[in-house]
Coordinates of C-alpha atoms in Angstrom, one line a residue:
S1 CA -28.4 -34.7 8.7
D2 CA -24.9 -34.7 10.3
L3 CA -24.8 -30.8 10.3
P4 CA -24.5 -29.2 13.7
S5 CA -27.7 -27.9 15.2
D6 CA -26.6 -24.3 15.0
L7 CA -26.8 -24.3 11.2
P8 CA -30.0 -23.3 9.4
S9 CA -31.3 -25.4 6.5
D10 CA -29.0 -23.7 4.0
G11 CA -25.9 -24.8 5.9
Q12 CA -24.8 -21.3 6.6
P13 CA -24.5 -19.9 10.2
N14 CA -26.6 -16.8 10.9
F15 CA -23.5 -15.0 12.2
G16 CA -25.3 -11.8 13.2
R17 CA -27.7 -13.7 15.4
M18 CA -24.9 -16.0 16.7
L19 CA -22.8 -13.1 17.7
G20 CA -25.7 -11.5 19.6
E21 CA -26.2 -14.7 21.5
L22 CA -22.5 -15.1 22.6
A23 CA -21.7 -14.7 26.3
P24 CA -20.1 -11.3 27.2
G25 CA -16.4 -11.4 26.8
S26 CA -16.4 -14.3 24.2
L27 CA -13.2 -14.6 22.2
V28 CA -12.8 -14.4 18.4
V29 CA -9.5 -15.8 17.1
F30 CA -7.9 -15.2 13.7
L31 CA -5.7 -18.2 12.7
G32 CA -3.6 -17.8 9.5
D33 CA -0.4 -17.0 7.7
S34 CA 1.4 -13.7 7.0
I35 CA -1.6 -12.1 5.4
T36 CA -3.4 -12.5 8.7
E37 CA -0.3 -11.4 10.7
Q38 CA -0.3 -8.2 8.7
N39 CA -3.3 -7.3 11.0
L40 CA -5.2 -5.2 8.5
Y41 CA -8.3 -7.0 7.2
T42 CA -8.5 -8.5 10.8
L43 CA -8.3 -5.0 12.3
Y44 CA -11.0 -3.6 10.1
F45 CA -13.2 -6.6 10.7
E46 CA -12.6 -6.4 14.5
L47 CA -13.5 -2.7 14.9
Y48 CA -16.6 -3.0 12.7
V49 CA -17.9 -6.0 14.8
R50 CA -16.9 -4.4 18.1
S51 CA -18.8 -1.2 17.2
R52 CA -22.0 -3.1 16.2
W53 CA -22.1 -5.9 18.9
R54 CA -21.0 -3.7 21.8
A55 CA -23.1 -5.5 24.4
Q56 CA -21.2 -8.7 23.8
R57 CA -17.8 -7.0 24.6
L58 CA -16.1 -9.5 22.3
R59 CA -12.4 -10.0 22.6
F60 CA -10.2 -10.5 19.5
V61 CA -6.8 -12.3 19.2
N62 CA -4.8 -12.6 16.0
V63 CA -2.4 -15.6 15.9
G64 CA -1.4 -15.2 12.3
W65 CA 2.2 -16.4 11.6
G66 CA 4.2 -15.5 8.5
G67 CA 5.1 -18.4 6.2
H68 CA 2.7 -20.9 7.8
R69 CA 0.6 -23.5 6.0
A70 CA -2.4 -25.4 7.2
A71 CA -0.1 -28.0 8.6
D72 CA 1.6 -25.4 10.8
G73 CA -1.7 -24.1 12.0
L74 CA -2.8 -27.6 12.9
G75 CA 0.5 -28.1 14.8
R76 CA 0.0 -25.1 17.0
L77 CA -3.8 -25.3 17.2
A78 CA -3.9 -26.6 20.8
R79 CA -1.5 -24.0 22.2
D80 CA -2.5 -20.9 20.2
V81 CA -6.2 -21.4 19.8
L82 CA -7.8 -24.2 21.8
A83 CA -6.1 -23.2 25.0
R84 CA -7.7 -19.8 24.7
Q85 CA -11.2 -21.3 24.6
P86 CA -12.5 -19.4 21.6
A87 CA -16.1 -18.9 20.6
V88 CA -15.3 -18.1 17.0
V89 CA -12.3 -18.9 14.9
L90 CA -11.6 -17.5 11.4
V91 CA -9.1 -19.8 9.6
A92 CA -7.2 -18.4 6.6
F93 CA -4.5 -20.6 5.0
G94 CA -3.7 -21.5 1.4
M95 CA -1.2 -18.9 0.1
N96 CA 1.8 -20.9 1.3
D97 CA 0.1 -24.3 1.0
G98 CA 0.2 -24.2 -2.8
Q99 CA 4.1 -23.9 -2.5
Y100 CA 4.1 -21.2 -5.2
R101 CA 4.0 -23.7 -8.1
A102 CA 1.5 -25.0 -10.7
P103 CA -1.4 -27.1 -9.5
D104 CA -0.3 -30.3 -7.8
R105 CA -2.7 -33.1 -6.8
S106 CA -0.6 -34.1 -3.8
V107 CA -0.5 -30.5 -2.5
V108 CA -4.2 -30.1 -2.9
H109 CA -4.9 -33.4 -1.1
Q110 CA -2.6 -32.5 1.8
Y111 CA -4.3 -29.1 2.2
R112 CA -7.7 -30.7 2.2
Q113 CA -6.7 -33.2 5.0
E114 CA -5.1 -30.6 7.2
M115 CA -7.9 -28.1 6.8
R116 CA -10.5 -30.8 7.6
E117 CA -8.6 -31.6 10.8
I118 CA -8.5 -28.0 11.9
V119 CA -12.2 -27.5 11.3
S120 CA -13.1 -30.8 13.0
R121 CA -11.1 -30.1 16.1
L122 CA -12.5 -26.6 16.5
R123 CA -16.0 -27.8 16.0
Q124 CA -15.5 -30.5 18.6
V125 CA -15.0 -27.9 21.3
G126 CA -18.1 -26.0 20.2
A127 CA -16.3 -23.1 18.4
Q128 CA -18.0 -21.5 15.4
V129 CA -15.6 -21.6 12.5
V130 CA -15.2 -19.4 9.4
V131 CA -13.0 -20.8 6.6
L132 CA -11.6 -18.1 4.3
S133 CA -10.3 -18.9 0.9
P134 CA -6.8 -17.8 0.0
T135 CA -6.5 -14.5 -1.8
P136 CA -5.2 -14.2 -5.3
V137 CA -1.7 -13.1 -6.3
D138 CA -0.8 -10.3 -8.7
T139 CA 1.5 -11.6 -11.3
D140 CA 2.6 -8.2 -12.6
P141 CA 5.0 -7.4 -9.7
A142 CA 5.7 -11.2 -9.3
P143 CA 6.1 -12.6 -12.9
H144 CA 7.4 -15.9 -11.7
L145 CA 4.0 -16.6 -10.1
G146 CA 2.4 -16.0 -13.6
V147 CA 4.8 -18.5 -15.1
A148 CA 3.7 -21.0 -12.4
R149 CA 0.0 -20.3 -13.0
Y150 CA -0.2 -19.8 -9.3
N151 CA -3.7 -18.2 -9.4
T152 CA -4.9 -21.5 -10.9
T153 CA -3.4 -23.3 -7.9
L154 CA -5.0 -20.9 -5.4
E155 CA -8.4 -21.2 -7.2
E156 CA -8.2 -25.0 -6.6
L157 CA -7.4 -24.4 -3.0
A158 CA -10.2 -22.0 -2.6
A159 CA -12.6 -24.6 -3.9
V160 CA -11.2 -27.1 -1.4
A161 CA -11.6 -24.6 1.4
G162 CA -15.3 -24.2 0.5
E163 CA -15.8 -28.0 0.4
V164 CA -14.1 -28.4 3.8
A165 CA -16.3 -25.8 5.3
R166 CA -19.5 -27.3 3.9
V167 CA -18.7 -30.8 5.0
G168 CA -17.4 -29.7 8.4
G169 CA -20.3 -27.5 9.4
A170 CA -18.4 -24.2 9.1
H171 CA -19.1 -21.0 7.2
F172 CA -17.1 -20.3 4.1
V173 CA -16.2 -16.9 2.7
D174 CA -14.7 -16.8 -0.8
L175 CA -12.2 -13.9 -1.0
F176 CA -10.3 -15.3 -4.0
H177 CA -12.8 -14.6 -6.7
P178 CA -14.0 -11.1 -5.6
L179 CA -10.5 -9.8 -5.2
L180 CA -9.4 -11.3 -8.5
R181 CA -12.4 -9.8 -10.3
I182 CA -11.7 -6.3 -8.7
Q183 CA -8.0 -6.6 -9.6
R184 CA -8.8 -7.4 -13.2
L185 CA -11.3 -4.6 -13.6
A186 CA -9.0 -2.1 -12.0
K187 CA -6.1 -3.2 -14.3
S188 CA -8.4 -2.8 -17.3
V189 CA -8.7 0.9 -16.5
N190 CA -5.1 1.4 -15.2
P191 CA -2.6 -1.3 -16.2
Q192 CA -0.3 -0.1 -13.4
F193 CA -2.9 -0.7 -10.7
T194 CA -2.1 -3.1 -7.9
F195 CA -3.3 -3.6 -4.3
I196 CA -0.8 -6.5 -3.9
P197 CA 2.5 -4.6 -4.4
D198 CA 4.8 -7.6 -3.8
G199 CA 2.5 -10.0 -5.7
V200 CA 1.4 -11.9 -2.5
H201 CA 0.6 -9.5 0.4
P202 CA -2.3 -7.1 -0.1
D203 CA -1.7 -3.5 0.9
P204 CA -4.2 -1.6 3.1
V205 CA -6.5 -1.0 0.1
G206 CA -6.5 -4.7 -0.6
H207 CA -7.1 -5.5 3.0
L208 CA -10.1 -3.2 3.2
V209 CA -11.5 -4.9 0.2
M210 CA -11.0 -8.2 2.0
A211 CA -12.7 -6.9 5.1
Y212 CA -15.6 -5.7 3.1
H213 CA -16.2 -9.0 1.4
L214 CA -15.6 -10.9 4.7
L215 CA -18.3 -8.8 6.4
R216 CA -20.6 -9.1 3.4
G217 CA -20.0 -12.9 3.2
L218 CA -21.0 -13.4 6.8
G219 CA -24.0 -11.1 6.5
L220 CA -22.7 -8.7 9.1
V221 CA -23.1 -5.4 7.2
L222 CA -25.9 -3.8 9.1
P223 CA -28.0 -1.1 7.4
A224 CA -26.8 2.4 8.0
A225 CA -28.8 4.5 10.4
S226 CA -31.5 6.4 8.6
A227 CA -34.2 8.9 9.7
T228 CA -37.0 10.8 8.0
V229 CA -38.1 14.1 9.5
D230 CA -41.3 15.8 8.6
A231 CA -40.7 19.6 8.5
S232 CA -44.5 20.3 8.3
G233 CA -44.8 19.5 12.0
A234 CA -45.4 15.8 12.2
G235 CA -42.0 15.2 13.7
A236 CA -39.7 12.2 13.1
S237 CA -41.9 9.9 11.1
R238 CA -39.5 7.0 10.5
S239 CA -36.1 5.9 11.9
Q240 CA -33.9 2.8 11.5
G241 CA -30.9 2.1 13.6
C242 CA -31.1 5.5 15.4
T243 CA -33.2 7.8 17.5
I244 CA -34.2 11.4 16.9
E245 CA -34.0 13.8 19.8
H246 CA -34.6 17.6 20.4
L247 CA -36.5 18.0 17.2
Q248 CA -37.4 21.6 16.1
A249 CA -39.1 21.7 12.8
S250 CA -40.7 24.2 10.5
R251 CA -41.2 24.3 6.8
S252 CA -38.1 26.6 6.5
A253 CA -35.6 25.0 8.9
V254 CA -35.1 21.8 10.9
R255 CA -32.8 21.1 13.9
F256 CA -32.5 17.8 15.7
T257 CA -30.0 15.4 17.3
L258 CA -29.4 12.0 15.7
L259 CA -28.1 9.2 17.9
A260 CA -27.2 6.2 15.8
D261 CA -27.2 2.7 17.4
A262 CA -23.6 2.4 16.0
P263 CA -21.1 4.9 14.7
P264 CA -20.3 5.1 11.0
F265 CA -17.0 3.5 10.1
P266 CA -15.0 5.8 7.8
I267 CA -12.5 4.4 5.4
P268 CA -9.1 4.5 7.1
P269 CA -6.7 7.1 5.5
E270 CA -4.2 4.4 4.4
A271 CA -7.0 2.7 2.4
A272 CA -8.7 5.7 0.9
A273 CA -8.3 4.4 -2.7
A274 CA -10.6 1.5 -1.8
E275 CA -13.6 3.9 -2.1
A276 CA -13.4 3.3 -5.9
L277 CA -13.4 -0.5 -5.5
V278 CA -16.1 -1.4 -2.9
P279 CA -19.1 0.6 -1.6
W280 CA -17.6 0.8 1.9
G281 CA -18.4 4.5 2.3
S282 CA -22.1 4.2 1.2
E283 CA -22.8 1.1 3.2
L284 CA -20.6 1.4 6.3
G285 CA -19.3 5.0 6.3
H286 CA -22.2 7.3 6.9
N287 CA -25.8 7.6 8.0
R288 CA -28.7 8.9 5.9
V289 CA -31.3 11.6 6.6
A290 CA -34.4 12.7 4.7
V291 CA -36.4 15.8 5.4
V292 CA -39.8 16.1 3.8
G293 CA -42.3 19.0 3.8
L294 CA -39.7 21.8 3.3
E295 CA -40.5 24.9 1.3
P296 CA -39.0 24.9 -2.2
G297 CA -35.4 26.0 -2.2
R298 CA -31.9 25.0 -1.4
Y299 CA -30.7 24.1 2.1
G300 CA -27.4 23.6 3.9
V301 CA -27.0 20.6 6.1
Y302 CA -24.6 21.1 9.1
A303 CA -23.4 18.7 11.8
G304 CA -22.5 21.2 14.4
P305 CA -20.1 23.6 12.7
D306 CA -19.2 21.1 9.9
P307 CA -21.0 21.7 6.5
L308 CA -22.2 18.4 5.1
G309 CA -23.5 19.7 1.8
N310 CA -26.0 21.9 0.0
F311 CA -29.1 20.3 -1.3
S312 CA -32.5 21.1 -2.9
H313 CA -35.7 20.4 -1.0
I314 CA -36.3 17.6 -3.5
E315 CA -32.9 16.0 -2.8
L316 CA -33.5 16.3 1.0
G317 CA -36.9 14.7 0.6
Q318 CA -35.3 11.7 -1.1
G319 CA -32.6 11.4 1.5
V320 CA -29.0 12.5 1.6
P321 CA -25.9 11.0 3.2
V322 CA -24.7 12.4 6.5
H323 CA -21.0 12.0 6.0
V324 CA -18.5 11.3 8.7
R325 CA -17.6 14.5 10.5
A326 CA -14.0 15.3 11.7
A327 CA -14.7 14.4 15.3
V328 CA -16.0 10.9 14.4
R329 CA -13.1 10.3 12.0
T330 CA -10.7 11.3 14.8
R331 CA -12.2 8.8 17.2
W332 CA -12.0 6.0 14.6
E333 CA -8.3 6.8 13.9
A334 CA -7.7 6.7 17.7
A335 CA -9.4 3.3 17.8
L336 CA -7.3 2.0 15.0
A337 CA -4.2 3.2 16.7
V338 CA -5.1 1.5 20.0
A339 CA -6.1 -1.7 18.3
R340 CA -2.7 -1.7 16.5
E341 CA -0.8 -1.1 19.7
R342 CA -2.8 -3.9 21.4
F343 CA -1.9 -6.3 18.5
A344 CA 1.8 -5.4 18.8
D345 CA 1.7 -5.9 22.6
H346 CA -0.1 -9.2 22.1
L347 CA 2.5 -10.3 19.5
F348 CA 5.3 -9.6 21.9
A349 CA 3.7 -11.4 24.8
W350 CA 2.7 -14.3 22.7
R351 CA 6.0 -14.9 21.0
R352 CA 8.4 -13.6 23.7
L353 CA 6.8 -13.8 27.2
D354 CA 4.5 -16.8 27.0
Q355 CA 6.1 -19.6 29.0
A356 CA 4.5 -22.1 26.7
L357 CA 6.8 -20.8 24.0
G358 CA 9.8 -21.0 26.2
G359 CA 10.1 -17.3 26.7
G360 CA 10.1 -17.6 30.4
G361 CA 8.0 -14.5 31.1
T362 CA 7.7 -14.0 34.8
P363 CA 4.2 -13.9 36.5
E364 CA 4.7 -10.2 37.3
I365 CA 5.4 -9.4 33.6
M366 CA 2.5 -11.4 32.4
E367 CA 0.2 -9.8 35.0
A368 CA 1.4 -6.4 33.8
Y369 CA 0.7 -7.3 30.2
Q370 CA -2.8 -8.6 31.1
A371 CA -3.6 -5.3 32.9
L372 CA -2.4 -3.4 29.8
D373 CA -4.6 -5.5 27.6
R374 CA -7.7 -4.9 29.8
A375 CA -7.0 -1.1 29.7
Q376 CA -6.8 -1.2 25.9
E377 CA -10.0 -3.1 25.7
Q378 CA -11.8 -0.5 27.9
T379 CA -10.3 2.3 25.7
L380 CA -11.5 0.7 22.5
G381 CA -15.0 0.2 24.0
A382 CA -15.2 3.9 24.8
L383 CA -13.9 5.1 21.4
L384 CA -16.4 2.9 19.5
Q385 CA -19.5 4.3 21.3
P386 CA -21.8 6.3 19.0
V387 CA -21.8 10.0 19.5
A388 CA -24.8 12.2 19.4
L389 CA -24.8 14.2 16.1
P390 CA -26.5 17.7 16.2
L391 CA -27.9 18.3 12.7
E392 CA -29.2 21.5 11.3
V393 CA -31.0 22.0 7.9
V394 CA -31.4 25.7 7.0
P395 CA -32.0 27.7 3.9
E396 CA -28.7 28.4 2.3
V397 CA -27.2 30.1 -0.7
E398 CA -23.7 28.9 -1.6
L399 CA -21.3 31.7 -2.4
R400 CA -18.8 31.4 -5.3
F401 CA -15.9 33.7 -4.9
A402 CA -14.9 33.7 -8.6
E403 CA -13.5 37.2 -8.7
W404 CA -11.8 39.5 -6.2
E405 CA -10.3 43.0 -6.0
V406 CA -6.8 42.8 -4.7
A407 CA -4.4 45.4 -3.3
G408 CA -0.8 45.1 -2.4
P409 CA 1.8 44.1 -1.7
Y410 CA 2.5 46.2 1.4
P411 CA 6.1 45.6 2.7
L412 CA 6.3 45.1 6.5
E413 CA 9.8 46.5 6.7
G414 CA 10.3 45.2 10.2
R415 CA 6.8 46.0 11.5
D416 CA 4.4 43.6 13.1
G417 CA 3.0 41.3 10.4
F418 CA -0.3 40.8 12.1
A419 CA -1.1 44.1 13.9
T420 CA 0.2 46.8 11.5
P421 CA -2.7 48.4 9.6
F422 CA -2.4 49.4 6.0
P423 CA -4.7 51.7 3.8
P424 CA -7.3 49.1 2.7
E425 CA -8.3 48.2 6.3
A426 CA -8.2 51.9 7.3
G427 CA -10.6 52.9 4.5
E428 CA -8.0 54.9 2.7
P429 CA -7.4 54.9 -1.1
A430 CA -5.5 51.8 -2.4
P431 CA -4.4 50.5 -5.9
W432 CA -7.2 48.0 -6.3
A433 CA -7.2 45.6 -9.3
R434 CA -9.8 42.9 -10.2
T435 CA -8.5 39.3 -10.7
A436 CA -10.2 36.0 -11.3
S437 CA -9.8 33.1 -9.0
P438 CA -7.9 30.2 -10.6
R439 CA -10.1 27.9 -8.5
P440 CA -13.4 29.6 -8.0
E441 CA -15.0 26.7 -6.2
L442 CA -12.4 27.3 -3.5
G443 CA -12.2 31.1 -3.8
Q444 CA -8.4 30.7 -4.2
L445 CA -6.0 33.5 -4.7
D446 CA -2.2 33.0 -5.3
F447 CA -0.5 36.2 -4.3
V448 CA 2.9 35.0 -5.6
R449 CA 1.4 34.7 -9.0
L450 CA -0.1 38.2 -8.7
F451 CA 2.7 40.0 -7.0
G452 CA 5.8 37.8 -7.4
P453 CA 7.9 36.1 -4.7
V454 CA 7.6 38.9 -2.1
T455 CA 8.6 38.2 1.5
Q456 CA 7.4 39.9 4.7
A457 CA 4.4 41.6 3.2
V458 CA 0.6 42.0 3.4
A459 CA -2.0 41.7 0.7
Y460 CA -5.8 42.4 0.7
A461 CA -8.7 40.9 -1.2
R462 CA -12.3 42.2 -1.2
C463 CA -15.7 41.7 -2.7
W464 CA -19.3 42.8 -2.0
L465 CA -22.4 40.9 -1.1
W466 CA -26.1 42.0 -1.5
L467 CA -28.7 40.4 0.7
P468 CA -32.5 41.1 0.4
E469 CA -32.8 40.7 4.2
A470 CA -30.5 40.2 7.2
A471 CA -28.9 36.7 7.4
T472 CA -25.9 34.8 8.6
L473 CA -22.6 34.5 6.7
R474 CA -20.6 31.3 7.2
L475 CA -17.0 31.4 5.8
R476 CA -14.4 28.7 5.6
L477 CA -10.9 30.2 5.2
G478 CA -7.4 28.9 4.5
S479 CA -4.3 31.0 4.5
D480 CA -0.6 31.2 4.1
D481 CA 0.2 32.8 6.5
G482 CA -2.0 34.7 9.0
W483 CA -5.3 36.3 8.1
K484 CA -7.8 38.9 9.3
L485 CA -11.4 39.4 8.2
F486 CA -13.3 42.7 8.1
L487 CA -17.0 43.2 7.4
N488 CA -18.2 46.7 6.5
G489 CA -15.0 48.2 7.8
R490 CA -15.1 46.4 11.2
P491 CA -12.7 43.6 12.3
V492 CA -14.5 40.3 12.8
D493 CA -11.9 37.7 13.3
G494 CA -8.3 36.7 12.5
R495 CA -5.5 34.3 13.2
D496 CA -1.8 35.0 13.6
V497 CA -0.3 31.8 12.2
Y498 CA 2.7 30.6 10.0
R499 CA 1.5 27.7 7.8
G500 CA 0.8 26.4 4.4
A501 CA -2.6 27.1 3.0
A502 CA -5.4 24.6 2.5
P503 CA -9.2 24.9 2.2
D504 CA -11.3 25.0 5.4
Q505 CA -8.6 25.7 8.0
D506 CA -10.6 28.2 9.9
R507 CA -14.3 29.0 10.2
V508 CA -16.1 32.3 10.8
E509 CA -19.7 33.0 11.4
A510 CA -21.1 36.6 11.3
A511 CA -24.4 38.5 11.0
L512 CA -24.9 40.4 7.8
P513 CA -27.4 43.2 7.4
K514 CA -29.9 43.7 4.6
G515 CA -28.3 45.4 1.5
W516 CA -24.7 45.7 0.5
S517 CA -21.8 44.5 2.7
V518 CA -18.1 44.6 1.8
L519 CA -16.0 41.6 2.8
L520 CA -12.2 42.4 3.2
V521 CA -9.6 39.7 3.8
R522 CA -6.0 40.4 4.8
I523 CA -3.3 37.8 4.2
N524 CA 0.2 38.1 5.7
N525 CA 3.3 36.4 4.2
G526 CA 6.5 35.5 5.8
A527 CA 8.4 33.8 3.0
G528 CA 7.7 31.3 0.2
A529 CA 4.1 30.4 -0.8
W530 CA 1.5 33.1 -0.3
E531 CA -2.2 32.3 -0.9
M532 CA -5.7 32.2 0.5
F533 CA -8.9 30.1 0.1
C534 CA -12.4 31.4 0.9
Q535 CA -15.6 29.3 0.7
G536 CA -18.9 30.3 2.2
S537 CA -22.6 30.5 2.3
V538 CA -25.4 32.7 3.5
T539 CA -27.9 30.9 5.8
G540 CA -31.3 31.9 7.3
L541 CA -32.8 33.5 4.2
K542 CA -36.4 32.8 3.3
G543 CA -36.9 30.7 0.2
W544 CA -38.0 33.5 -2.0
A545 CA -34.9 35.6 -1.1
A546 CA -32.3 33.0 -2.2
S547 CA -32.3 34.1 -5.8
E548 CA -31.6 37.7 -4.9
V549 CA -28.3 37.2 -3.3
L550 CA -25.5 38.9 -5.3
I551 CA -21.7 38.7 -5.1
T552 CA -19.4 40.9 -7.1
A553 CA -15.9 42.3 -7.2
R554 CA -17.0 45.6 -8.5
E555 CA -17.8 48.3 -6.0
P556 CA -21.5 49.0 -6.2
A557 CA -22.6 52.5 -7.1
A558 CA -24.0 54.6 -4.3
D559 CA -27.8 54.7 -4.2

C-alpha cells in the first residue's frame, strides 16, 4: 500500500490518538477562503480541542483569506503554512473554485489538480491533513445561485475533495451533505429559515453546525463526564471522564464535588438556535450524574447556589444532565472573547506587519506581538481548565406561586422608596385583594396591569406556606424596581435597585419553622414597568412530608 504509515487499515487517521501523541506546542493551521476567515467554525473547533487535549498545549493559526480558491491557497502555501512548520492542517476550499456557475468539467479538473498538490506538499513535510468539503449555498437569499444550480457544482467539488483526501492519505470531512440536509429539514418546518443569510457565508448558527460535524467527522467528540453515586452508602460506584470527591451520602440527601477531566462546552449565545439543529448541548454541553438508592420522592439538584432541576428518585437513578452553570458559561464566553482578540491581532500581524508580506514590521513590533500572543495563549489555557463543581441532591418541593394577595399602591410622595414602611410590613390593616399570576410557573405579577401606570409608589404581595416540619426556603426573585422580603413579619433580605424585571435576578435562602408562615414581598417602582417574579422551593423535608406542603393566597384561619 502507498498509504502513509500513520493511517489505520480503513484509511482514516485516528485523530484523537494522533493529537494525544503530538509534541507540546504543536501547531494546527486552518487554510481556506472567507468562510474560514470568518473565524467561527474554526474558533469553536479550536476551543473544544484545546479544552480536551490540554497537555499538548496545541497552538492554532487561521490563515483563511476571503475570495481565495485552491490555486490561491497553493500559491501562498509555503509562506503562510509550511514556513510555520504545522503538525496539522485543515484545508477548506471550493466555494469560490466553482466560480458560482453550473457544473463545468474544466473547473472541476483544475480544483482536483490544485487540491492534490496542496495535500501532497503538506504530507511531504509530515503534516497531518484534513480536507473539508465546501459547504452548500442557500438559494433563497441568493436566487442567482439557484439558477446556476450551484449546489450541484459544490456537490461535485465535495466528491472531488473526498477523492483527493483518500488518494493523498488525508482525512476527509463532508460538510456539504450534512449542512444541506439540515437546511432542507429546517426549511420544511419554516420556509423562512436560513443559517446562510447572504446565500454563501454561514452565520454563527451555521458555523456551530459545521464545527459539530467537523468534530464528529474526526471522531473528536469525547463522551461527557458521567458519575453514578450510591446513596445507600456504597459511595461513587462508577465514573467516566471525572472524579468524585468529598462525598456525603444518605438515602435522603447526597453532597459531593464533581471534577470533570474537561469542562462542558456550552453553545455560544450567538449560536443558540443551533440547539434545535444538532445535539451540541447533550453531547458537548453538560455532564451527567445518576444517584441510586434514594428514598422515594422528589429531589432538587443544585450546583452551589444554582438550581439545576427538580427530579424524581426514578429520574435521578436513570441519570440527569448537569447543565452548565453561570460561572462556567462566563468562563467560556471569556475564552471566546480572548480567542477572537487573538485572531484579530494575528490577522493584523500577518497581513500588515509580517515582513514577508512587505509590511515592514520592525523587530520590536514583532517581538511585542509575539509577547502578546504568548500571554493570550496562557489566558486561554487558564480559562479552559475544568472547575470543581459542588453538587447537592436534597429532598425538594417546588413551589408554584399561582395566586397572591396584593395591596397598594402606596405613593411615596417624596419619601425614601426603599426605607419608608407602609401598613402591610408594619402588620397594620391594608386593602388586600387576591389575584392570579399570569405566569404561575414564574410567580409573576404585573402591578401596572393591577394598579395602572403609577410612578413613585410601593406595592406588596403575600402568600402563606404550611410545612409539616422545619425546612429551608429557597427563593429566586426578579423585580422592577427594588424589593424587600419579610417572613412572619420579620425582614429577611432586600435590594435597592433600579432595573427591569427578569426571573432569577436575586436569590434568598431562609429557615422556615413547622406550621404556617407568611411570605411578604415589597416591590418599589420609580417609573414605567412595575412587576415581580418569584420562584422557589422548600428543601430538607423528609420524603413523607413532601405531599403535605401547602401554599395559598388565603389567610389561614387561626387554630
